[in-house]
Amino acid sequence: MAAPGEPARGTPLETPLWEVFVRARDGLAHRHVGSVHAADAALALQAARAVYTRRGEGVSLWVVPSSAIIASDPADRDMLFEPTGSKIYRHPTFYKVPDEVGNM
Amino acid sequence: MAEARIATHYGRMYTQALNTPVAATGPEDDDGERTARFQARIDAGERIEPNDWMPEAYRRTLIRQISQHAHSEIVGMLPEGNWITRAPSLRRKAALLAKVQDEGGHGLYLYAAAETLGVTREELVGQLLSGRAKYSSIFNYPTLSWADIGAIGWLVDGAAIMNQIPLCRCSYGPYARAMIRICKEESFHQRQGYEIMLTLAQGTEAQKAMAQDALDRWWWPSLMMFGPPDSESQHSDASMRWRIKRFTNDGLRQKFVDATVPQAQYLGLAVPDPDLRRNQDTGHWDFGAIDWAAFRRVLGGDGPCNRERLATRRRADADGAWVREAALAWAARQRAGGQPAAA
């Protein structure tokens, strides 16, 4: 197994993995759509175009080396995200405003 | 496990879990509590994502199924690729090229989904080329005439859609997401196939005979695509429990027959099954016995084209090796020269 931060693959013939993000149209964020294998960034862009945009799916592509993405540990999910569930005072509907005041 | 946890923390990506050790059945499978919690998530309709804990049997089942599916897409390019240069018009040729390119894309989506489970694409392709991995038996039949391209789109892609639509809701997130993309594209494949059949069926007597001949040869192999009967299927029970599979082989097969027989009638072609008749009580089309011995023979490697298909894939892999090596050598040299690095 690779050490953290190192390429995950061992033998030289394993072609690196890239994550692909597509902007569907201007005004929207790039969205993750999948991944491709490619030797370098230029080839990764070419592969991403051929694999993920054959039917007008987008106007812009990002490719990011998969090994550059740091993910949260699913085992930490509750610790990280559960506490917000009880903080309902962070939402506007928590606060009562009389109807006469109108929309706020 | 500590090592795996550290790798999880630092190394794993959103979609890909390449650092995941592919252990043989580990002690964690004896951990009844975790297995029960996992099953409860499935029962509640939750999706499982790559980094989540999962029983090893679930992981292995998915790797097997997704990679076989990927191999089928890649090998499936061959029977149709056979007719690209001889398509009867530029319109047909452009459509067939696009379809075969789609199949290649589907293979890539699926290999990527399998890789999230901790195998590499190279390992999976190696299993295909060595003959250890299976792929759909349907692609071991030859495409003898242009009408076969119509029959494949209509029947083979039609059966594939029937199989694949439920997979869009399967419990494993990356597989389900890949299937959503695939199903959208398969719909074009089936329609272009039916259009070819319709054109032939409305053409000269010779063209109509060609369409009938293609239906005669592809009908039974298409029914076999749904896999062995439920009474013999090895993988159904666990896959249903894990919601990898949502319908039984026989259930999907019946659905396919019910949908397809009226389409054949519209074409004015005869389904090659003397026992086919509409059951007034159930509303379904009852059909004759399937030759499962033939299915096992083809799946086991002895179909009309098994050797040719594998030989073609091996040749493509060998012929492309220098390109992959050169691209990697170039990338390494760019990195050494201080250029932006790849992964």
CSV table of N, CA, C and O in Angstrom, one decimal, chain B residues 262-307:
chain,number,residue,atom,x,y,z
B,262,PRO,N,-44.6,-7.5,-29.0
B,262,PRO,CA,-45.4,-6.5,-29.9
B,262,PRO,C,-44.6,-5.7,-30.8
B,262,PRO,O,-45.0,-5.4,-31.9
B,263,GLN,N,-43.3,-5.5,-30.5
B,263,GLN,CA,-42.4,-4.7,-31.4
B,263,GLN,C,-42.1,-5.6,-32.6
B,263,GLN,O,-42.0,-5.1,-33.7
B,264,ALA,N,-41.9,-6.9,-32.4
B,264,ALA,CA,-41.7,-7.8,-33.5
B,264,ALA,C,-42.9,-7.9,-34.4
B,264,ALA,O,-42.8,-7.9,-35.6
B,265,GLN,N,-44.1,-7.9,-33.8
B,265,GLN,CA,-45.3,-7.9,-34.5
B,265,GLN,C,-45.5,-6.7,-35.4
B,265,GLN,O,-45.9,-6.8,-36.6
B,266,TYR,N,-45.1,-5.6,-34.9
B,266,TYR,CA,-45.2,-4.3,-35.6
B,266,TYR,C,-44.3,-4.4,-36.9
B,266,TYR,O,-44.6,-3.9,-37.9
B,267,LEU,N,-43.1,-5.1,-36.7
B,267,LEU,CA,-42.2,-5.2,-37.8
B,267,LEU,C,-42.7,-6.2,-38.8
B,267,LEU,O,-42.2,-6.3,-40.0
B,268,GLY,N,-43.7,-7.0,-38.5
B,268,GLY,CA,-44.2,-8.1,-39.3
B,268,GLY,C,-43.2,-9.2,-39.4
B,268,GLY,O,-43.2,-10.0,-40.3
B,269,LEU,N,-42.4,-9.4,-38.3
B,269,LEU,CA,-41.4,-10.5,-38.3
B,269,LEU,C,-41.9,-11.5,-37.2
B,269,LEU,O,-42.7,-11.2,-36.3
B,270,ALA,N,-41.5,-12.8,-37.4
B,270,ALA,CA,-42.0,-13.9,-36.6
B,270,ALA,C,-40.9,-14.2,-35.5
B,270,ALA,O,-39.7,-14.4,-35.8
B,271,VAL,N,-41.3,-14.2,-34.2
B,271,VAL,CA,-40.4,-14.6,-33.2
B,271,VAL,C,-40.2,-16.1,-33.3
B,271,VAL,O,-41.2,-16.8,-33.4
B,272,PRO,N,-38.9,-16.5,-33.3
B,272,PRO,CA,-38.7,-18.0,-33.6
B,272,PRO,C,-38.9,-18.9,-32.4
B,272,PRO,O,-38.0,-19.5,-31.8
B,273,ASP,N,-40.2,-18.9,-32.0
B,273,ASP,CA,-40.5,-19.7,-30.8
B,273,ASP,C,-41.9,-20.3,-31.0
B,273,ASP,O,-42.9,-19.5,-30.8
B,274,PRO,N,-42.1,-21.6,-31.4
B,274,PRO,CA,-43.4,-22.1,-31.6
B,274,PRO,C,-44.3,-22.1,-30.4
B,274,PRO,O,-45.5,-22.2,-30.5
B,275,ASP,N,-43.7,-22.1,-29.2
B,275,ASP,CA,-44.5,-22.1,-28.0
B,275,ASP,C,-44.9,-20.8,-27.5
B,275,ASP,O,-45.6,-20.7,-26.4
B,276,LEU,N,-44.6,-19.7,-28.2
B,276,LEU,CA,-44.9,-18.4,-27.8
B,276,LEU,C,-46.4,-18.1,-27.9
B,276,LEU,O,-46.9,-18.2,-29.0
B,277,ARG,N,-47.0,-17.8,-26.8
B,277,ARG,CA,-48.5,-17.4,-26.9
B,277,ARG,C,-48.8,-16.6,-25.7
B,277,ARG,O,-48.3,-16.7,-24.6
B,278,ARG,N,-49.8,-15.7,-25.9
B,278,ARG,CA,-50.2,-14.8,-24.9
B,278,ARG,C,-51.1,-15.6,-23.9
B,278,ARG,O,-52.1,-16.3,-24.3
B,279,ASN,N,-50.8,-15.5,-22.6
B,279,ASN,CA,-51.5,-16.1,-21.6
B,279,ASN,C,-52.7,-15.2,-21.1
B,279,ASN,O,-52.4,-14.1,-20.6
B,280,GLN,N,-53.9,-15.7,-21.4
B,280,GLN,CA,-55.0,-14.8,-21.1
B,280,GLN,C,-55.2,-14.5,-19.7
B,280,GLN,O,-55.7,-13.5,-19.3
B,281,ASP,N,-54.8,-15.5,-18.8
B,281,ASP,CA,-55.0,-15.3,-17.4
B,281,ASP,C,-54.0,-14.3,-16.8
B,281,ASP,O,-54.4,-13.4,-16.0
B,282,THR,N,-52.7,-14.4,-17.2
B,282,THR,CA,-51.7,-13.5,-16.6
B,282,THR,C,-51.5,-12.3,-17.4
B,282,THR,O,-50.9,-11.3,-16.9
B,283,GLY,N,-51.8,-12.3,-18.7
B,283,GLY,CA,-51.6,-11.1,-19.6
B,283,GLY,C,-50.1,-11.1,-20.1
B,283,GLY,O,-49.7,-10.3,-20.9
B,284,HIS,N,-49.3,-12.1,-19.6
B,284,HIS,CA,-47.9,-12.2,-20.1
B,284,HIS,C,-47.8,-13.1,-21.3
B,284,HIS,O,-48.7,-13.9,-21.6
B,285,TRP,N,-46.7,-13.0,-22.0
B,285,TRP,CA,-46.4,-13.9,-23.1
B,285,TRP,C,-45.6,-15.1,-22.6
B,285,TRP,O,-44.5,-14.9,-22.0
B,286,ASP,N,-46.2,-16.3,-22.7
B,286,ASP,CA,-45.5,-17.5,-22.3
B,286,ASP,C,-44.6,-17.9,-23.4
B,286,ASP,O,-44.9,-17.8,-24.6
B,287,PHE,N,-43.4,-18.3,-23.1
B,287,PHE,CA,-42.4,-18.7,-24.1
B,287,PHE,C,-41.8,-20.1,-23.9
B,287,PHE,O,-41.9,-20.6,-22.8
B,288,GLY,N,-41.2,-20.6,-24.9
B,288,GLY,CA,-40.7,-22.0,-24.9
B,288,GLY,C,-39.4,-22.1,-24.0
B,288,GLY,O,-38.9,-21.1,-23.5
B,289,ALA,N,-38.9,-23.4,-23.9
B,289,ALA,CA,-37.8,-23.7,-23.0
B,289,ALA,C,-36.5,-23.1,-23.7
B,289,ALA,O,-36.3,-23.2,-24.9
B,290,ILE,N,-35.7,-22.6,-22.8
B,290,ILE,CA,-34.4,-22.0,-23.3
B,290,ILE,C,-33.3,-23.1,-23.2
B,290,ILE,O,-33.3,-23.9,-22.2
B,291,ASP,N,-32.5,-23.2,-24.2
B,291,ASP,CA,-31.4,-24.2,-24.2
B,291,ASP,C,-30.2,-23.8,-23.3
B,291,ASP,O,-29.3,-23.2,-23.8
B,292,TRP,N,-30.3,-24.1,-22.0
B,292,TRP,CA,-29.3,-23.6,-21.1
B,292,TRP,C,-28.0,-24.3,-21.3
B,292,TRP,O,-27.0,-23.8,-20.9
B,293,ALA,N,-28.0,-25.5,-21.9
B,293,ALA,CA,-26.7,-26.2,-22.1
B,293,ALA,C,-25.9,-25.4,-23.1
B,293,ALA,O,-24.7,-25.2,-23.0
B,294,ALA,N,-26.6,-24.8,-24.1
B,294,ALA,CA,-26.0,-24.0,-25.1
B,294,ALA,C,-25.4,-22.7,-24.4
B,294,ALA,O,-24.3,-22.3,-24.7
B,295,PHE,N,-26.2,-22.2,-23.5
B,295,PHE,CA,-25.7,-21.0,-22.8
B,295,PHE,C,-24.4,-21.3,-22.0
B,295,PHE,O,-23.5,-20.5,-22.1
B,296,ARG,N,-24.4,-22.4,-21.3
B,296,ARG,CA,-23.2,-22.7,-20.5
B,296,ARG,C,-22.0,-23.0,-21.4
B,296,ARG,O,-20.9,-22.7,-21.0
B,297,ARG,N,-22.3,-23.6,-22.6
B,297,ARG,CA,-21.2,-23.9,-23.5
B,297,ARG,C,-20.6,-22.6,-24.0
B,297,ARG,O,-19.3,-22.4,-23.9
B,298,VAL,N,-21.4,-21.6,-24.3
B,298,VAL,CA,-20.9,-20.3,-24.8
B,298,VAL,C,-20.2,-19.6,-23.7
B,298,VAL,O,-19.1,-19.0,-23.9
B,299,LEU,N,-20.8,-19.6,-22.5
B,299,LEU,CA,-20.2,-18.8,-21.4
B,299,LEU,C,-18.9,-19.5,-21.0
B,299,LEU,O,-17.9,-18.8,-20.6
B,300,GLY,N,-18.8,-20.8,-21.1
B,300,GLY,CA,-17.6,-21.5,-20.7
B,300,GLY,C,-16.5,-21.4,-21.8
B,300,GLY,O,-15.4,-22.0,-21.5
B,301,GLY,N,-16.7,-20.7,-22.9
B,301,GLY,CA,-15.6,-20.4,-23.8
B,301,GLY,C,-15.7,-21.1,-25.1
B,301,GLY,O,-14.9,-20.9,-26.0
B,302,ASP,N,-16.8,-21.8,-25.3
B,302,ASP,CA,-16.9,-22.6,-26.6
B,302,ASP,C,-18.0,-22.1,-27.5
B,302,ASP,O,-18.6,-22.9,-28.2
B,303,GLY,N,-18.3,-20.8,-27.5
B,303,GLY,CA,-19.2,-20.2,-28.4
B,303,GLY,C,-18.5,-20.0,-29.8
B,303,GLY,O,-17.3,-20.2,-29.9
B,304,PRO,N,-19.3,-19.5,-30.8
B,304,PRO,CA,-18.8,-19.3,-32.1
B,304,PRO,C,-17.6,-18.4,-32.2
B,304,PRO,O,-16.7,-18.5,-33.0
B,305,CYS,N,-17.5,-17.4,-31.3
B,305,CYS,CA,-16.5,-16.3,-31.5
B,305,CYS,C,-15.6,-16.1,-30.2
B,305,CYS,O,-14.9,-15.1,-30.2
B,306,ASN,N,-15.8,-16.9,-29.2
B,306,ASN,CA,-15.0,-16.6,-27.9
B,306,ASN,C,-13.5,-16.4,-28.2
B,306,ASN,O,-12.9,-15.5,-27.7
B,307,ARG,N,-12.9,-17.3,-29.0
B,307,ARG,CA,-11.5,-17.3,-29.2
B,307,ARG,C,-11.1,-16.0,-29.9
B,307,ARG,O,-10.1,-15.4,-29.6
